[in-house]
PDB file of C-alpha atoms and ligand atoms in Angstrom:
ATOM      1  CA  MET S   1       0.089  -0.073  -0.152  1.00 95.00           C
ATOM      2  CA  LEU S   2       1.127   3.710  -1.067  1.00 97.00           C
ATOM      3  CA  LYS S   3       0.725   5.963   2.229  1.00 98.00           C
ATOM      4  CA  ILE S   4       0.343   9.540   1.045  1.00 98.00           C
ATOM      5  CA  LEU S   5       1.173  12.542   2.982  1.00 98.00           C
ATOM      6  CA  VAL S   6      -0.481  15.903   1.784  1.00 98.00           C
ATOM      7  CA  CYS S   7       0.779  19.554   2.382  1.00 98.00           C
ATOM      8  CA  VAL S   8      -1.186  22.064   1.700  1.00 98.00           C
ATOM      9  CA  SER S   9      -1.606  26.085   2.709  1.00 98.00           C
ATOM     10  CA  GLY S  10      -5.225  26.860   1.623  1.00 96.00           C
ATOM     11  CA  GLY S  11      -8.804  25.741   0.215  1.00 97.00           C
ATOM     12  CA  GLY S  12      -7.921  22.447  -0.506  1.00 98.00           C
ATOM     13  CA  THR S  13      -9.336  21.268  -3.443  1.00 98.00           C
ATOM     14  CA  ASN S  14      -7.094  19.434  -4.767  1.00 98.00           C
ATOM     15  CA  LEU S  15      -6.789  17.623  -1.819  1.00 98.00           C
ATOM     16  CA  GLN S  16     -10.612  17.126  -1.822  1.00 98.00           C
ATOM     17  CA  ALA S  17     -10.340  15.491  -5.384  1.00 98.00           C
ATOM     18  CA  ILE S  18      -7.366  13.143  -4.178  1.00 98.00           C
ATOM     19  CA  ILE S  19      -9.353  12.154  -1.312  1.00 98.00           C
ATOM     20  CA  GLU S  20     -13.234  11.361  -3.751  1.00 98.00           C
ATOM     21  CA  LYS S  21     -11.176   9.474  -6.538  1.00 97.00           C
ATOM     22  CA  GLN S  22      -9.496   7.419  -3.465  1.00 96.00           C
ATOM     23  CA  ALA S  23     -12.918   6.844  -1.476  1.00 95.00           C
ATOM     24  CA  ALA S  24     -14.111   5.694  -5.203  1.00 96.00           C
ATOM     25  CA  GLY S  25     -11.189   2.924  -5.445  1.00 95.00           C
ATOM     26  CA  GLU S  26      -9.614   5.069  -8.091  1.00 96.00           C
ATOM     27  CA  LEU S  27      -6.235   5.515  -6.685  1.00 97.00           C
ATOM     28  CA  GLY S  28      -5.614   1.807  -6.624  1.00 93.00           C
ATOM     29  CA  ASP S  29      -3.870   0.219  -3.361  1.00 94.00           C
ATOM     30  CA  THR S  30      -3.343   4.026  -1.315  1.00 97.00           C
ATOM     31  CA  LYS S  31      -4.334   5.859   1.995  1.00 97.00           C
ATOM     32  CA  ILE S  32      -4.159   9.523   3.051  1.00 98.00           C
ATOM     33  CA  VAL S  33      -2.157   8.946   6.376  1.00 98.00           C
ATOM     34  CA  ARG S  34      -1.898  12.508   7.252  1.00 98.00           C
ATOM     35  CA  VAL S  35      -2.381  16.085   6.090  1.00 98.00           C
ATOM     36  CA  ILE S  36       0.058  19.242   6.946  1.00 98.00           C
ATOM     37  CA  SER S  37      -0.819  22.541   6.966  1.00 98.00           C
ATOM     38  CA  ASN S  38       1.402  25.852   7.372  1.00 98.00           C
ATOM     39  CA  ASN S  39      -1.423  27.637   7.786  1.00 96.00           C
ATOM     40  CA  ALA S  40      -3.823  26.766  10.988  1.00 96.00           C
ATOM     41  CA  ASN S  41      -7.014  28.162   8.783  1.00 96.00           C
ATOM     42  CA  ALA S  42      -6.478  26.404   5.949  1.00 97.00           C
ATOM     43  CA  TYR S  43     -10.032  25.363   4.621  1.00 98.00           C
ATOM     44  CA  ALA S  44      -8.196  22.193   3.706  1.00 98.00           C
ATOM     45  CA  LEU S  45      -8.046  21.189   7.281  1.00 98.00           C
ATOM     46  CA  GLU S  46     -11.483  20.996   7.693  1.00 98.00           C
ATOM     47  CA  ARG S  47     -11.367  18.964   4.164  1.00 98.00           C
ATOM     48  CA  ALA S  48      -9.073  16.384   6.182  1.00 98.00           C
ATOM     49  CA  ARG S  49     -11.160  16.635   9.782  1.00 98.00           C
ATOM     50  CA  ASN S  50     -14.371  15.381   7.292  1.00 98.00           C
ATOM     51  CA  ALA S  51     -12.983  12.683   5.417  1.00 98.00           C
ATOM     52  CA  GLY S  52     -11.355  11.324   8.281  1.00 98.00           C
ATOM     53  CA  ILE S  53      -7.768  11.634   7.784  1.00 98.00           C
ATOM     54  CA  GLU S  54      -5.300  13.341  10.301  1.00 98.00           C
ATOM     55  CA  GLY S  55      -4.678  16.690   9.957  1.00 98.00           C
ATOM     56  CA  VAL S  56      -1.586  19.106  11.735  1.00 98.00           C
ATOM     57  CA  CYS S  57      -0.590  22.631  11.382  1.00 98.00           C
ATOM     58  CA  VAL S  58       3.112  23.260  11.229  1.00 98.00           C
ATOM     59  CA  SER S  59       3.563  26.804  11.118  1.00 97.00           C
ATOM     60  CA  PRO S  60       6.685  28.603  10.329  1.00 95.00           C
ATOM     61  CA  LYS S  61       5.303  31.054  12.493  1.00 94.00           C
ATOM     62  CA  ALA S  62       5.510  28.772  15.523  1.00 96.00           C
ATOM     63  CA  TYR S  63       9.527  28.647  15.391  1.00 97.00           C
ATOM     64  CA  GLU S  64      12.198  30.982  16.041  1.00 96.00           C
ATOM     65  CA  SER S  65      14.001  30.250  13.283  1.00 96.00           C
ATOM     66  CA  ARG S  66      13.641  28.784   9.784  1.00 95.00           C
ATOM     67  CA  GLU S  67      16.482  26.081  11.303  1.00 96.00           C
ATOM     68  CA  ASP S  68      13.731  25.322  13.895  1.00 97.00           C
ATOM     69  CA  PHE S  69      10.498  25.015  11.421  1.00 97.00           C
ATOM     70  CA  HIS S  70      12.236  23.024   9.080  1.00 97.00           C
ATOM     71  CA  LYS S  71      13.088  20.206  11.954  1.00 97.00           C
ATOM     72  CA  ALA S  72       9.302  20.384  12.909  1.00 98.00           C
ATOM     73  CA  PHE S  73       8.395  20.040   9.420  1.00 98.00           C
ATOM     74  CA  LEU S  74      10.429  17.232   8.535  1.00 98.00           C
ATOM     75  CA  SER S  75       9.730  15.238  12.114  1.00 98.00           C
ATOM     76  CA  ALA S  76       6.282  15.880  11.445  1.00 98.00           C
ATOM     77  CA  ILE S  77       6.561  13.682   7.917  1.00 98.00           C
ATOM     78  CA  ASP S  78       8.898  11.678   9.306  1.00 98.00           C
ATOM     79  CA  GLU S  79       6.005  10.426  12.081  1.00 98.00           C
ATOM     80  CA  ALA S  80       3.848   9.800   9.473  1.00 98.00           C
ATOM     81  CA  ALA S  81       6.234   7.382   7.106  1.00 98.00           C
ATOM     82  CA  PRO S  82       4.444   8.379   4.028  1.00 98.00           C
ATOM     83  CA  ASP S  83       5.934   6.579   0.652  1.00 98.00           C
ATOM     84  CA  LEU S  84       4.673   9.659  -1.761  1.00 98.00           C
ATOM     85  CA  ILE S  85       4.601  13.298  -0.514  1.00 98.00           C
ATOM     86  CA  VAL S  86       2.103  15.137  -2.522  1.00 98.00           C
ATOM     87  CA  LEU S  87       2.398  18.829  -2.701  1.00 98.00           C
ATOM     88  CA  ALA S  88      -0.934  20.197  -3.285  1.00 98.00           C
ATOM     89  CA  GLY S  89      -0.926  24.281  -2.747  1.00 97.00           C
ATOM     90  CA  PHE S  90       1.789  23.995  -0.606  1.00 97.00           C
ATOM     91  CA  LEU S  91       3.613  27.571  -0.515  1.00 94.00           C
ATOM     92  CA  VAL S  92       6.252  26.929   1.451  1.00 95.00           C
ATOM     93  CA  VAL S  93       9.691  26.703  -0.226  1.00 94.00           C
ATOM     94  CA  ILE S  94      10.911  22.808   1.345  1.00 96.00           C
ATOM     95  CA  PRO S  95      13.240  22.329   2.821  1.00 95.00           C
ATOM     96  CA  LYS S  96      16.875  20.496   1.534  1.00 96.00           C
ATOM     97  CA  GLU S  97      16.731  18.392   4.120  1.00 96.00           C
ATOM     98  CA  VAL S  98      13.127  17.577   3.312  1.00 97.00           C
ATOM     99  CA  ILE S  99      14.361  16.797  -0.935  1.00 98.00           C
ATOM    100  CA  GLN S 100      17.356  14.737   0.338  1.00 97.00           C
ATOM    101  CA  LYS S 101      15.333  12.291   2.225  1.00 97.00           C
ATOM    102  CA  TYR S 102      12.688  12.038   0.280  1.00 98.00           C
ATOM    103  CA  ARG S 103      13.945  12.490  -3.125  1.00 96.00           C
ATOM    104  CA  ASN S 104      12.001  11.446  -6.457  1.00 97.00           C
ATOM    105  CA  ARG S 105       9.198  10.743  -3.407  1.00 98.00           C
ATOM    106  CA  ILE S 106       7.532  14.316  -3.599  1.00 98.00           C
ATOM    107  CA  ILE S 107       4.683  15.441  -6.124  1.00 98.00           C
ATOM    108  CA  ASN S 108       3.966  19.094  -7.133  1.00 98.00           C
ATOM    109  CA  ILE S 109       0.744  20.533  -8.824  1.00 98.00           C
ATOM    110  CA  HIS S 110       1.462  24.026 -10.862  1.00 98.00           C
ATOM    111  CA  PRO S 111      -1.286  26.024 -12.371  1.00 98.00           C
ATOM    112  CA  SER S 112       0.553  26.138 -15.674  1.00 98.00           C
ATOM    113  CA  LEU S 113       2.425  24.356 -18.576  1.00 98.00           C
ATOM    114  CA  ILE S 114       5.861  24.369 -17.168  1.00 98.00           C
ATOM    115  CA  PRO S 115       8.190  26.075 -18.227  1.00 98.00           C
ATOM    116  CA  ALA S 116       5.429  28.538 -18.478  1.00 98.00           C
ATOM    117  CA  PHE S 117       4.454  30.914 -16.054  1.00 98.00           C
ATOM    118  CA  CYS S 118       6.326  28.949 -13.385  1.00 98.00           C
ATOM    119  CA  GLY S 119       9.569  29.591 -11.257  1.00 97.00           C
ATOM    120  CA  THR S 120       9.971  32.225  -8.075  1.00 96.00           C
ATOM    121  CA  GLY S 121       6.960  34.225  -7.598  1.00 96.00           C
ATOM    122  CA  TYR S 122       4.687  32.321  -9.888  1.00 98.00           C
ATOM    123  CA  TYR S 123       2.002  30.760  -7.679  1.00 97.00           C
ATOM    124  CA  GLY S 124      -2.099  30.889  -6.693  1.00 96.00           C
ATOM    125  CA  LEU S 125      -3.628  33.275  -8.635  1.00 97.00           C
ATOM    126  CA  LYS S 126      -0.337  35.455  -9.594  1.00 98.00           C
ATOM    127  CA  VAL S 127      -0.255  32.421 -12.509  1.00 98.00           C
ATOM    128  CA  HIS S 128      -3.198  33.434 -14.011  1.00 98.00           C
ATOM    129  CA  GLU S 129      -2.973  37.255 -14.344  1.00 98.00           C
ATOM    130  CA  ALA S 130       0.510  36.790 -15.691  1.00 98.00           C
ATOM    131  CA  ALA S 131      -1.192  34.533 -18.410  1.00 98.00           C
ATOM    132  CA  LEU S 132      -3.518  36.794 -18.943  1.00 98.00           C
ATOM    133  CA  GLU S 133      -1.172  39.252 -19.173  1.00 98.00           C
ATOM    134  CA  ARG S 134       0.993  37.759 -22.107  1.00 98.00           C
ATOM    135  CA  GLY S 135      -2.280  36.913 -23.809  1.00 98.00           C
ATOM    136  CA  VAL S 136      -1.808  33.453 -24.203  1.00 98.00           C
ATOM    137  CA  LYS S 137      -4.658  31.097 -25.846  1.00 98.00           C
ATOM    138  CA  VAL S 138      -3.380  28.080 -24.209  1.00 98.00           C
ATOM    139  CA  THR S 139      -2.605  27.290 -20.776  1.00 98.00           C
ATOM    140  CA  GLY S 140      -3.114  24.354 -18.435  1.00 98.00           C
ATOM    141  CA  ALA S 141      -1.122  22.041 -15.203  1.00 99.00           C
ATOM    142  CA  THR S 142       1.773  20.254 -14.796  1.00 99.00           C
ATOM    143  CA  VAL S 143       2.385  17.457 -11.916  1.00 98.00           C
ATOM    144  CA  HIS S 144       6.189  17.016 -11.610  1.00 98.00           C
ATOM    145  CA  PHE S 145       8.328  15.661  -9.033  1.00 98.00           C
ATOM    146  CA  VAL S 146      10.223  18.255  -6.561  1.00 98.00           C
ATOM    147  CA  ASP S 147      14.014  18.947  -6.956  1.00 97.00           C
ATOM    148  CA  GLU S 148      16.065  21.768  -5.183  1.00 96.00           C
ATOM    149  CA  GLY S 149      15.098  23.975  -7.905  1.00 97.00           C
ATOM    150  CA  THR S 150      11.404  26.113  -7.877  1.00 96.00           C
ATOM    151  CA  ASP S 151       9.194  24.196 -10.606  1.00 97.00           C
ATOM    152  CA  THR S 152      11.979  21.925 -12.213  1.00 97.00           C
ATOM    153  CA  GLY S 153      12.173  18.715 -11.507  1.00 98.00           C
ATOM    154  CA  PRO S 154      10.775  16.045 -13.823  1.00 98.00           C
ATOM    155  CA  ILE S 155       7.348  16.011 -15.577  1.00 98.00           C
ATOM    156  CA  ILE S 156       4.999  13.540 -14.867  1.00 98.00           C
ATOM    157  CA  LEU S 157       1.283  14.838 -16.520  1.00 98.00           C
ATOM    158  CA  GLN S 158       0.315  18.035 -18.116  1.00 99.00           C
ATOM    159  CA  LYS S 159      -3.048  19.112 -19.735  1.00 99.00           C
ATOM    160  CA  ALA S 160      -4.056  22.251 -21.304  1.00 99.00           C
ATOM    161  CA  VAL S 161      -6.807  24.095 -21.092  1.00 98.00           C
ATOM    162  CA  TYR S 162      -8.193  27.126 -23.153  1.00 98.00           C
ATOM    163  CA  VAL S 163      -8.287  30.288 -22.117  1.00 98.00           C
ATOM    164  CA  CYS S 164     -11.386  32.029 -22.871  1.00 98.00           C
ATOM    165  CA  GLU S 165     -12.131  35.530 -24.213  1.00 97.00           C
ATOM    166  CA  GLY S 166     -12.465  38.224 -21.146  1.00 97.00           C
ATOM    167  CA  ASP S 167     -11.244  35.459 -18.448  1.00 98.00           C
ATOM    168  CA  THR S 168     -10.810  36.970 -15.312  1.00 98.00           C
ATOM    169  CA  PRO S 169      -7.626  35.522 -13.687  1.00 98.00           C
ATOM    170  CA  GLN S 170     -10.398  33.662 -10.860  1.00 98.00           C
ATOM    171  CA  GLU S 171     -12.153  32.039 -14.180  1.00 98.00           C
ATOM    172  CA  LEU S 172      -9.049  31.094 -15.541  1.00 98.00           C
ATOM    173  CA  GLN S 173      -7.962  29.803 -12.259  1.00 98.00           C
ATOM    174  CA  LEU S 174     -11.160  27.907 -11.554  1.00 98.00           C
ATOM    175  CA  ARG S 175     -11.309  26.240 -15.332  1.00 98.00           C
ATOM    176  CA  VAL S 176      -7.807  25.497 -14.980  1.00 98.00           C
ATOM    177  CA  MET S 177      -8.273  23.407 -11.558  1.00 98.00           C
ATOM    178  CA  GLN S 178     -11.947  21.689 -13.278  1.00 98.00           C
ATOM    179  CA  GLU S 179     -10.517  20.484 -16.456  1.00 98.00           C
ATOM    180  CA  ALA S 180      -6.676  19.776 -15.260  1.00 98.00           C
ATOM    181  CA  GLU S 181      -5.570  19.944 -12.047  1.00 98.00           C
ATOM    182  CA  TRP S 182      -8.427  17.945 -10.264  1.00 98.00           C
ATOM    183  CA  GLU S 183      -7.717  15.106 -13.083  1.00 98.00           C
ATOM    184  CA  ILE S 184      -4.532  14.943 -13.495  1.00 98.00           C
ATOM    185  CA  LEU S 185      -3.167  15.394  -9.775  1.00 98.00           C
ATOM    186  CA  PRO S 186      -4.673  11.766  -8.591  1.00 98.00           C
ATOM    187  CA  GLY S 187      -4.010  10.601 -12.037  1.00 98.00           C
ATOM    188  CA  ALA S 188      -0.352  10.888 -11.359  1.00 98.00           C
ATOM    189  CA  ILE S 189      -0.870   9.219  -7.931  1.00 98.00           C
ATOM    190  CA  ARG S 190      -2.380   6.152  -9.607  1.00 98.00           C
ATOM    191  CA  LEU S 191       0.063   5.917 -11.792  1.00 98.00           C
ATOM    192  CA  ILE S 192       2.990   5.638  -9.095  1.00 98.00           C
ATOM    193  CA  ALA S 193       0.845   3.721  -6.976  1.00 97.00           C
ATOM    194  CA  GLU S 194       0.580   0.984 -10.097  1.00 96.00           C
ATOM    195  CA  GLY S 195       4.427   1.723 -10.749  1.00 96.00           C
ATOM    196  CA  LYS S 196       3.892   2.804 -13.950  1.00 97.00           C
ATOM    197  CA  VAL S 197       6.301   6.448 -13.416  1.00 96.00           C
ATOM    198  CA  GLN S 198       9.810   5.863 -13.960  1.00 91.00           C
ATOM    199  CA  LEU S 199      12.636   7.908 -13.738  1.00 88.00           C
ATOM    200  CA  GLY S 200      15.073   7.891 -16.405  1.00 78.00           C
TER     201      GLY S 200
HETATM  202  C1  GAR P 301      -3.808  25.279  -7.118  1.00 73.00           C
HETATM  203  O1  GAR P 301      -4.121  25.926  -8.181  1.00 73.00           O
HETATM  204  C2  GAR P 301      -2.391  24.627  -7.142  1.00 73.00           C
HETATM  205  O2  GAR P 301      -2.102  24.469  -8.519  1.00 73.00           O
HETATM  206  C3  GAR P 301      -1.742  26.035  -6.718  1.00 73.00           C
HETATM  207  O3  GAR P 301      -2.012  26.484  -5.897  1.00 73.00           O
HETATM  208  C4  GAR P 301      -3.569  26.328  -5.679  1.00 73.00           C
HETATM  209  C5  GAR P 301      -4.284  25.649  -4.393  1.00 73.00           C
HETATM  210  O4  GAR P 301      -5.678  25.253  -4.629  1.00 73.00           O
HETATM  211  N1  GAR P 301      -0.231  25.938  -6.482  1.00 73.00           N
HETATM  212  C6  GAR P 301       1.169  26.648  -6.899  1.00 73.00           C
HETATM  213  O5  GAR P 301       0.615  27.821  -7.497  1.00 73.00           O
HETATM  214  C7  GAR P 301       2.288  25.705  -6.702  1.00 73.00           C
HETATM  215  N2  GAR P 301       3.222  26.788  -7.277  1.00 73.00           N
HETATM  216  P1  GAR P 301      -6.534  24.372  -3.472  1.00 73.00           P
HETATM  217  O6  GAR P 301      -6.031  24.425  -2.223  1.00 73.00           O
HETATM  218  O7  GAR P 301      -7.600  24.802  -3.628  1.00 73.00           O
HETATM  219  O8  GAR P 301      -5.940  23.003  -4.191  1.00 73.00           O
END
């Protein structure tokens, strides 16, 4: 069984998509063992509770130094002994210690077609604002492995989504979530659970 730990920061719609596909038996032999949020008020924690999944908050604000936060974050992960860490809208930079220890076992969902609109400063709504500003006609989402860079790890799945005339950033964000993110994030988990993802 593939033990999954999900890291969240906000609304948790991607977490919800994972929970629902898992409950529907579409994620193979998997279990969500813990949800970690850096934000105590994240609605994602409520979603975890409603699904009977343990949710914990590890906030940088609760620690005197970044180093102390990193230690606490790593312990919160280690305690759950996950096989796969899923960053589902987690807006904190992953500490090097965690990347090293869980190399090739951390995946992230990013709301654009990498390498467009990614890297430092591109997260959440900002990604869609930049896509509309540039006037692209197609955008989408990407699931990739996490390495030391920002959005630079090997790509697992991508899905394209059309931009519509007059889209606001919020409308585009919702369409990218509905048509791409909520499909490819669970899809990538399923592929990993089935042993179908190999790094060359
Ligand atoms: C999602 O759109 C996700 O792709 C994005 O944050 C949102 C979280 O929504 N992640 C990033 O921008 C990471 N760089 P959710 O909490 O409803 O799943």
